[in-house]
Amino acid sequence: MTLPDHDAVIFDMDGTLVDSMWMWKKIDIDYLKRYGVAAPHDPQQIETIQKEIEGMSFTETAIYFKEKFNITDSLEQIKQDWNQMAYEIYCTKVLYKKGALKFLEHCKANGKKLGVATSNSRELVDAVGKILHFDRYFDCIMTSCEAKRGKPAPDVYLAVAERLGVEPSRCLVFEDLSAGIKAGNAAGMTVIAIEDDYSKDMRQEKIELAEYFINDYEDLAL
């Protein structure tokens, strides 16, 4: 596809910029087992949990787990445990999605401003960024915890656009989940949905919500 005219591109991270959504369901289940909580064994129940936390900030997700499963640990402890469980995987097994690196280099070469708007934690974003050299590409990296509300609220996208100094209407958003697409739409940005194995069951919903849909970044005409 040919990209619409724009001045900035803002990416969600997990499942959009990097291939990492596959690990989080297992981490959620292992976390519940690790802390003595009866982990859900019904696949449908697990899917319901994943859908309910879709788009939430790291802190909002911790609140959800604490309240739903009556976890006595503090929110900070819950988040710290998740960071520790995910850190090594991010540092050793997570790579850019197909064609993403070439697209980033194309954007930089053409003077586009680049940002990341993620629901993940600052600690894990920084870990991924160090390995994949985000500093070469991104002018702004922000988490939903640093904005007021997680997705589908537009807060994190609007905050990144403001820091980039670009009007929302001049921003492209790349997203892999429905909540993120809704956030980009609510921010008044042009949203391009990207395929991801984790969200393959919501493919049609994503196509209907976003202005464009791609299988990977190699679908883009550069």
Steps between C-alpha positions, in 0.01 A plus 500: 500500500602861449526694824277805545673835544639542852766669712537244778453129561409365844525129578354281765782269609389143581355319202540808282863603497646187657379139505429449871129451567545122497674499838253691715224241537750249639648762733153581634424133570845431649467808719172381648646156569816649648305699757269223606196623312290234328588569139215475252518178299200564280634637168189712460555657842861577413389663176244706692772626735724591208216689333413687819856625550550590133643848471530556875811672628745292701364653821136453398574134426661457841189649663283260300700195614519614860125553524383203290727243663525657849878530484636646822825635352523872431451628147870586484593145600267351239654717229852422619428127482365532146804702396730231636307220332502673162843665500713211375249408229497857370878518503561167325198400293315811386576642155358764268198389300553419133602810304481732802868592510508588130191715546655684797812572298285625212309734731818645650655547158192698396496726804196348674470526877457169675342405832400201708175492700490177698299341779810322625717604795779756472748239624417253224477766230847619596629141494363441151621839386854429614515171312332629184662846509182707524715808556597494133142542390256636756456863600254414778420180691210511745308242702132514585599518867656838421176617342173531689320195364581184309358408162231523357522852644708719266719648776832336421472570125411862557787538748753354253373726220536802728857409586579448134351840423269355235125549468307174557347522152853483355588180688482141382444233764595133469307266731435128538206494744149639484539707816807668354328566169213663688752713691662620178161575348393692810820704474401609148788313336511274196527141622660210315426162656764229473452125510631308799459133590374592847211704362423296188153420635411871498629561148161603360435733792836665445433541128168667577645734766817614322527705184757258360614144570837337422640153556846643573710804417609351169147576377589870506612669180819687597 
